[in-house]
CSV table of C-alpha atoms in Angstrom, one decimal:
chain,number,residue,atom,x,y,z
O,1,MET,CA,72.0,41.7,12.6
O,2,LYS,CA,70.2,42.3,9.2
O,3,ASP,CA,67.5,39.9,9.9
O,4,VAL,CA,65.4,40.9,12.8
O,5,ARG,CA,62.5,38.7,13.2
O,6,LYS,CA,62.1,38.3,17.0
O,7,ILE,CA,61.7,41.6,19.4
O,8,LEU,CA,61.9,41.0,23.1
O,9,LEU,CA,60.1,44.3,25.0
O,10,PRO,CA,60.3,44.0,29.2
O,11,MET,CA,57.6,46.0,30.5
O,12,PRO,CA,58.0,45.9,34.4
O,13,SER,CA,55.5,49.0,34.7
O,14,ILE,CA,53.9,51.2,32.7
O,15,SER,CA,56.4,53.6,33.5
O,16,ASN,CA,57.4,55.1,29.7
O,17,GLY,CA,55.4,52.3,28.1
O,18,GLU,CA,53.4,53.8,25.7
O,19,ALA,CA,56.9,54.9,24.2
O,20,ALA,CA,58.6,51.8,24.3
O,21,LEU,CA,55.6,49.7,22.9
O,22,THR,CA,55.7,52.9,20.2
O,23,ARG,CA,59.5,51.7,19.4
O,24,GLY,CA,58.7,48.3,19.6
O,25,TYR,CA,56.4,48.7,16.7
O,26,ASN,CA,57.6,50.6,14.5
O,27,PHE,CA,60.4,48.3,14.2
O,28,ALA,CA,58.0,45.6,13.9
O,29,ARG,CA,56.6,47.1,11.1
O,30,ARG,CA,60.1,48.2,9.8
O,31,PHE,CA,61.5,44.1,10.3
O,32,GLY,CA,58.4,42.5,9.6
O,33,ALA,CA,59.0,41.3,13.1
O,34,HIS,CA,57.6,39.7,15.9
O,35,LEU,CA,57.3,41.9,19.2
O,36,ALA,CA,57.2,39.9,22.3
O,37,VAL,CA,56.1,41.3,25.6
O,38,LEU,CA,57.3,40.5,28.9
O,39,HIS,CA,55.8,41.2,32.3
O,40,VAL,CA,57.7,39.2,35.0
O,41,ARG,CA,55.6,39.8,38.0
O,42,PRO,CA,57.6,39.1,41.2
O,43,ASP,CA,57.1,36.6,43.8
O,44,GLY,CA,56.0,37.6,47.3
O,45,ARG,CA,57.2,34.2,48.5
O,46,ASP,CA,60.8,35.7,47.9
O,47,ILE,CA,60.7,37.4,50.9
O,48,ALA,CA,60.3,34.7,53.2
O,49,PRO,CA,63.8,34.8,54.0
O,50,LEU,CA,63.5,37.7,55.8
O,51,ALA,CA,62.1,36.4,58.7
O,52,GLY,CA,65.5,35.2,59.6
O,53,GLU,CA,66.8,38.8,59.7
O,54,GLY,CA,64.8,39.8,62.9
O,55,LEU,CA,61.4,40.6,61.3
O,56,SER,CA,58.3,38.3,63.4
O,57,GLY,CA,56.2,36.2,60.8
O,58,ALA,CA,53.3,38.4,61.0
O,59,MET,CA,55.4,41.1,59.6
O,60,VAL,CA,56.8,39.2,57.2
O,61,GLU,CA,53.4,37.6,56.2
O,62,ASP,CA,52.0,41.3,56.1
O,63,LEU,CA,55.6,42.2,53.6
O,64,MET,CA,54.1,39.4,51.3
O,65,ARG,CA,50.8,40.9,50.8
O,66,THR,CA,51.8,44.0,50.1
O,67,ALA,CA,54.1,42.9,47.5
O,68,GLU,CA,51.5,40.3,46.1
O,69,HIS,CA,49.1,43.1,45.6
O,70,GLU,CA,51.7,45.7,44.4
O,71,SER,CA,52.6,42.6,42.2
O,72,ALA,CA,48.8,42.7,40.7
O,73,ARG,CA,48.6,46.2,40.0
O,74,HIS,CA,51.5,46.4,37.9
O,75,ALA,CA,50.6,43.1,35.7
O,76,HIS,CA,47.0,44.3,35.5
O,77,ASP,CA,48.2,48.0,34.4
O,78,VAL,CA,50.7,47.3,31.9
O,79,ARG,CA,47.9,44.7,30.4
O,80,ALA,CA,45.3,47.2,29.9
O,81,LEU,CA,48.3,49.6,28.0
O,82,PHE,CA,49.4,46.0,26.5
O,83,ASP,CA,45.7,45.8,24.8
O,84,GLN,CA,44.7,49.2,24.5
O,85,PHE,CA,47.7,49.9,22.4
O,86,VAL,CA,47.3,46.5,19.8
O,87,ALA,CA,43.5,48.2,19.5
O,88,GLU,CA,44.8,51.1,18.2
O,89,HIS,CA,47.2,49.4,16.2
O,90,PRO,CA,45.1,46.8,13.7
O,91,ASP,CA,48.2,46.0,11.6
O,92,LEU,CA,49.7,44.3,14.3
O,93,VAL,CA,48.6,40.3,14.5
O,94,LEU,CA,48.0,39.2,17.7
O,95,VAL,CA,49.3,35.9,18.7
O,96,SER,CA,48.0,33.8,22.0
O,97,GLY,CA,48.9,31.2,23.5
O,98,HIS,CA,51.2,29.0,21.2
O,99,ALA,CA,49.9,29.7,18.1
O,100,PRO,CA,53.1,30.2,15.6
O,101,ILE,CA,54.0,33.1,15.0
O,102,PRO,CA,53.3,34.5,11.6
O,103,MET,CA,56.4,34.5,8.7
O,104,THR,CA,55.0,38.3,7.1
O,105,GLY,CA,54.1,41.2,9.0
O,106,PRO,CA,54.7,42.8,12.5
O,107,SER,CA,52.3,40.7,14.8
O,108,VAL,CA,53.2,40.7,18.4
O,109,SER,CA,52.3,38.5,21.9
O,110,PHE,CA,52.0,38.8,26.0
O,111,LYS,CA,53.0,36.6,28.3
O,112,VAL,CA,53.3,37.1,32.3
O,113,VAL,CA,55.6,35.2,33.8
O,114,ARG,CA,56.7,34.7,37.6
O,115,GLY,CA,60.2,35.0,39.2
O,116,THR,CA,63.2,37.5,39.2
O,117,GLU,CA,63.8,39.8,36.3
O,118,SER,CA,67.1,39.4,36.5
O,119,ASP,CA,67.1,35.7,35.5
O,120,ILE,CA,64.0,35.7,33.2
O,121,ILE,CA,64.9,38.6,30.8
O,122,PRO,CA,68.2,37.4,30.1
O,123,SER,CA,67.7,33.7,29.1
O,124,GLN,CA,64.2,35.2,26.9
O,125,ALA,CA,66.1,37.5,25.7
O,126,ARG,CA,69.2,35.1,24.1
O,127,LEU,CA,66.7,33.6,22.0
O,128,SER,CA,65.2,37.0,20.4
O,129,ASP,CA,67.6,39.4,18.1
O,130,PHE,CA,67.6,42.3,20.5
O,131,THR,CA,65.9,43.5,23.6
O,132,LEU,CA,64.4,46.8,24.1
O,133,VAL,CA,64.0,48.4,27.3
O,134,PRO,CA,61.5,51.2,28.2
O,135,HIS,CA,63.6,54.0,28.9
O,136,PRO,CA,64.7,54.5,33.0
O,137,ASP,CA,62.9,57.4,34.8
O,138,SER,CA,65.8,59.0,36.6
O,139,GLY,CA,69.6,59.8,36.2
O,140,GLU,CA,70.5,57.7,38.9
O,141,GLU,CA,67.8,54.5,38.3
O,142,ILE,CA,69.5,54.4,35.0
O,143,SER,CA,73.2,54.0,36.2
O,144,SER,CA,71.5,50.8,38.3
O,145,SER,CA,68.8,49.5,36.3
O,146,GLU,CA,68.7,45.8,37.0
O,147,THR,CA,66.7,45.0,33.7
O,148,LEU,CA,69.0,46.1,31.5
O,149,HIS,CA,71.7,45.5,33.1
O,150,ALA,CA,71.6,42.1,33.4
O,151,VAL,CA,71.0,41.7,29.2
O,152,LEU,CA,73.9,43.6,28.9
O,153,PHE,CA,75.7,41.6,30.6
O,154,ASP,CA,74.2,38.0,30.6
O,155,SER,CA,72.1,37.6,27.1
O,156,GLY,CA,74.7,38.2,24.1
O,157,ARG,CA,72.2,40.0,22.4
O,158,PRO,CA,72.1,43.5,21.8
O,159,VAL,CA,70.2,45.7,24.0
O,160,VAL,CA,67.7,49.2,22.5
O,161,MET,CA,66.9,51.9,25.1
O,162,ALA,CA,63.7,53.2,23.9
O,163,SER,CA,63.2,57.2,24.4
O,164,ARG,CA,61.3,58.7,27.2
O,165,THR,CA,58.7,59.7,24.4
O,166,PRO,CA,57.0,57.9,22.0
O,167,PRO,CA,59.2,58.4,18.5
O,168,LYS,CA,57.5,60.1,15.4
O,169,GLY,CA,58.4,57.6,12.5
O,170,LEU,CA,61.0,54.9,12.1
O,171,VAL,CA,64.6,55.2,12.7
O,172,LYS,CA,66.3,57.5,9.7
O,173,ARG,CA,69.7,58.6,10.9
O,174,VAL,CA,72.0,56.6,12.3
O,175,CYS,CA,75.4,57.0,14.6
O,176,ILE,CA,77.8,54.5,15.1
O,177,GLY,CA,80.0,55.4,18.0
O,178,TRP,CA,83.1,53.7,17.2
O,179,ASN,CA,86.6,53.2,19.9
O,180,GLY,CA,88.2,50.1,18.3
O,181,THR,CA,86.8,47.3,21.4
O,182,ALA,CA,85.2,44.3,21.1
O,183,GLU,CA,82.1,46.2,22.8
O,184,SER,CA,82.0,48.8,19.4
O,185,SER,CA,82.0,46.0,16.9
O,186,ALA,CA,79.5,43.5,18.2
O,187,ALA,CA,77.3,47.4,18.7
O,188,LEU,CA,78.8,47.7,15.2
O,189,HIS,CA,77.0,44.2,13.9
O,190,GLY,CA,74.0,45.0,15.4
O,191,ALA,CA,73.3,48.3,14.3
O,192,LEU,CA,73.5,46.8,10.6
O,193,ALA,CA,69.6,46.3,10.7
O,194,TRP,CA,68.9,49.9,10.7
O,195,ALA,CA,71.8,51.0,8.9
O,196,ALA,CA,71.3,48.8,6.2
O,197,THR,CA,67.5,50.9,5.6
O,198,ALA,CA,68.7,54.2,7.1
O,199,GLU,CA,68.9,57.6,4.9
O,200,ALA,CA,72.1,58.4,6.5
O,201,VAL,CA,74.4,56.7,8.1
O,202,ARG,CA,77.5,58.1,10.0
O,203,VAL,CA,80.4,56.8,12.5
O,204,LEU,CA,81.5,59.1,15.0
O,205,HIS,CA,85.2,58.6,16.6
O,206,CYS,CA,87.5,60.5,19.0
O,207,ASP,CA,91.1,60.3,20.1
O,208,ASP,CA,90.2,60.5,24.1
O,209,TYR,CA,87.5,57.5,23.0
O,210,GLN,CA,89.3,55.3,20.9
O,211,ARG,CA,91.4,52.2,21.9
O,212,ARG,CA,93.1,49.8,20.1
O,213,GLY,CA,91.9,48.2,17.2
O,214,PRO,CA,90.3,49.1,13.6
O,215,SER,CA,90.3,52.8,13.1
O,216,ALA,CA,86.6,54.9,11.6
O,217,LYS,CA,88.4,54.8,7.9
O,218,GLU,CA,88.0,50.8,8.3
O,219,VAL,CA,84.8,51.1,9.6
O,220,LEU,CA,83.6,52.9,6.6
O,221,ASP,CA,84.9,50.4,4.3
O,222,TYR,CA,83.1,47.3,6.4
O,223,LEU,CA,79.7,49.1,6.0
O,224,ALA,CA,80.5,49.7,2.8
O,225,ILE,CA,81.0,45.5,2.0
O,226,HIS,CA,77.4,45.3,3.2
O,227,GLY,CA,76.8,48.5,0.7
O,228,ILE,CA,76.1,50.8,3.6
O,229,LYS,CA,77.1,54.2,2.5
O,230,ALA,CA,78.2,56.4,5.3
O,231,ASP,CA,80.8,59.2,6.6
O,232,ALA,CA,83.3,59.4,9.6
O,233,VAL,CA,83.4,62.8,11.9
O,234,GLU,CA,85.9,63.0,14.7
O,235,PHE,CA,84.3,64.9,17.2
O,236,PRO,CA,85.8,66.4,20.7
O,237,PRO,CA,84.2,66.1,24.1
O,238,VAL,CA,82.4,68.8,25.1
O,239,ASP,CA,83.8,70.1,28.8
O,240,ARG,CA,86.6,67.4,28.8
O,241,ASP,CA,83.2,64.8,28.5
O,242,VAL,CA,83.5,62.3,26.0
O,243,GLY,CA,80.1,61.1,26.4
O,244,LYS,CA,78.7,64.7,26.0
O,245,GLY,CA,80.4,65.0,23.1
O,246,LEU,CA,79.2,62.1,21.7
O,247,LEU,CA,75.7,62.8,22.6
O,248,ALA,CA,75.9,66.2,20.6
O,249,ALA,CA,77.5,64.8,17.5
O,250,CYS,CA,74.7,62.9,17.5
O,251,LYS,CA,72.0,66.0,18.0
O,252,ASP,CA,74.4,67.8,15.1
O,253,PHE,CA,73.7,64.8,12.3
O,254,ASP,CA,69.8,64.8,13.9
O,255,ALA,CA,69.8,60.9,14.6
O,256,ASP,CA,67.3,58.6,15.8
O,257,MET,CA,69.8,56.4,17.2
O,258,LEU,CA,72.9,55.8,18.3
O,259,ALA,CA,74.9,52.6,18.7
O,260,MET,CA,77.8,52.2,20.7
O,261,GLY,CA,79.5,49.8,22.8
O,262,ALA,CA,79.3,49.2,26.7
O,263,TYR,CA,81.6,49.5,29.6
O,264,SER,CA,84.4,49.2,27.9
O,265,HIS,CA,85.8,49.6,31.5
O,266,SER,CA,83.9,48.3,34.3
O,267,ARG,CA,80.8,48.9,35.1
O,268,LEU,CA,82.2,49.2,38.7
O,269,ARG,CA,84.2,51.9,37.9
O,270,GLN,CA,82.1,53.8,35.6
O,271,LEU,CA,79.3,53.9,38.4
O,272,ILE,CA,81.9,55.7,40.4
O,273,LEU,CA,84.0,58.1,38.6
O,274,GLY,CA,81.6,58.0,35.5
O,275,GLY,CA,82.2,57.1,32.1
O,276,VAL,CA,80.9,57.7,28.2
O,277,THR,CA,78.5,54.4,28.8
O,278,ARG,CA,76.8,56.1,32.0
O,279,HIS,CA,76.9,59.6,30.3
O,280,VAL,CA,74.7,57.7,27.4
O,281,LEU,CA,72.5,55.9,29.7
O,282,GLU,CA,71.3,58.9,31.5
O,283,HIS,CA,71.4,61.7,29.1
O,284,ALA,CA,70.6,60.1,25.8
O,285,GLU,CA,67.1,61.4,23.9
O,286,ILE,CA,66.9,58.6,21.2
O,287,ALA,CA,67.3,55.3,21.0
O,288,VAL,CA,70.6,53.3,21.8
O,289,LEU,CA,71.4,50.6,21.1
O,290,MET,CA,74.5,49.2,23.0
O,291,SER,CA,75.8,45.9,23.1
O,292,ARG,CA,78.9,43.9,24.9
């Protein structure tokens, strides 16, 4: 995926929104791409079925009014943040309505759609090169973030989780977590867009992380075919935790981005027992590209 032309950025609220917009802007500038910001506004009428679960009609009406008020507030706040961000970055071309997207230079658009995030966002993501999601706030929320997981499992495209704080510049140092799986292969392919112009690229591998499949040395050969010079480093688990060891190795490399496969084991198993994907989602302070 060396040629990035469209980036989807779903923004359910303004939480960590500035950091995500800044990262999206940096990506759009780097690739001359279009950043499509999407706000999915929940429909208060979805609460109506609760009337059949012991709630009176009046109670349901009250819940619907409250939900609609919250929905309107989130939509207003997200739009205000978007407008302020665009005003501060005049090099971004604002595309409105059904106007054609410029073929060169960074551009941006904003759209509000009513419905359910877990249905609409993966559908929109299928016609984007990757989806950038704001960083969820808490460890508990990250593990159960429906939007992030819906894109991972139902879009067929990579997802990039932004950091909590606005980045200071472009992605320059890329780590690729490799364990030989189909998921890590998809992440490797997704990372080519950044690796091709990065200052340094490192393939990270670990015996406790490796599954059946190609070795890290073969990954270096594959990257070389794409004109990308990289090295490979074996990292040790930290406190017997592979995820902690992987992030420590990224920090040692001063990486701006980590690309890795997600959920080689089932998501349910990782939610219950923990796992590399879960640890990275909950503790990463850099952009993380994940693929399924």
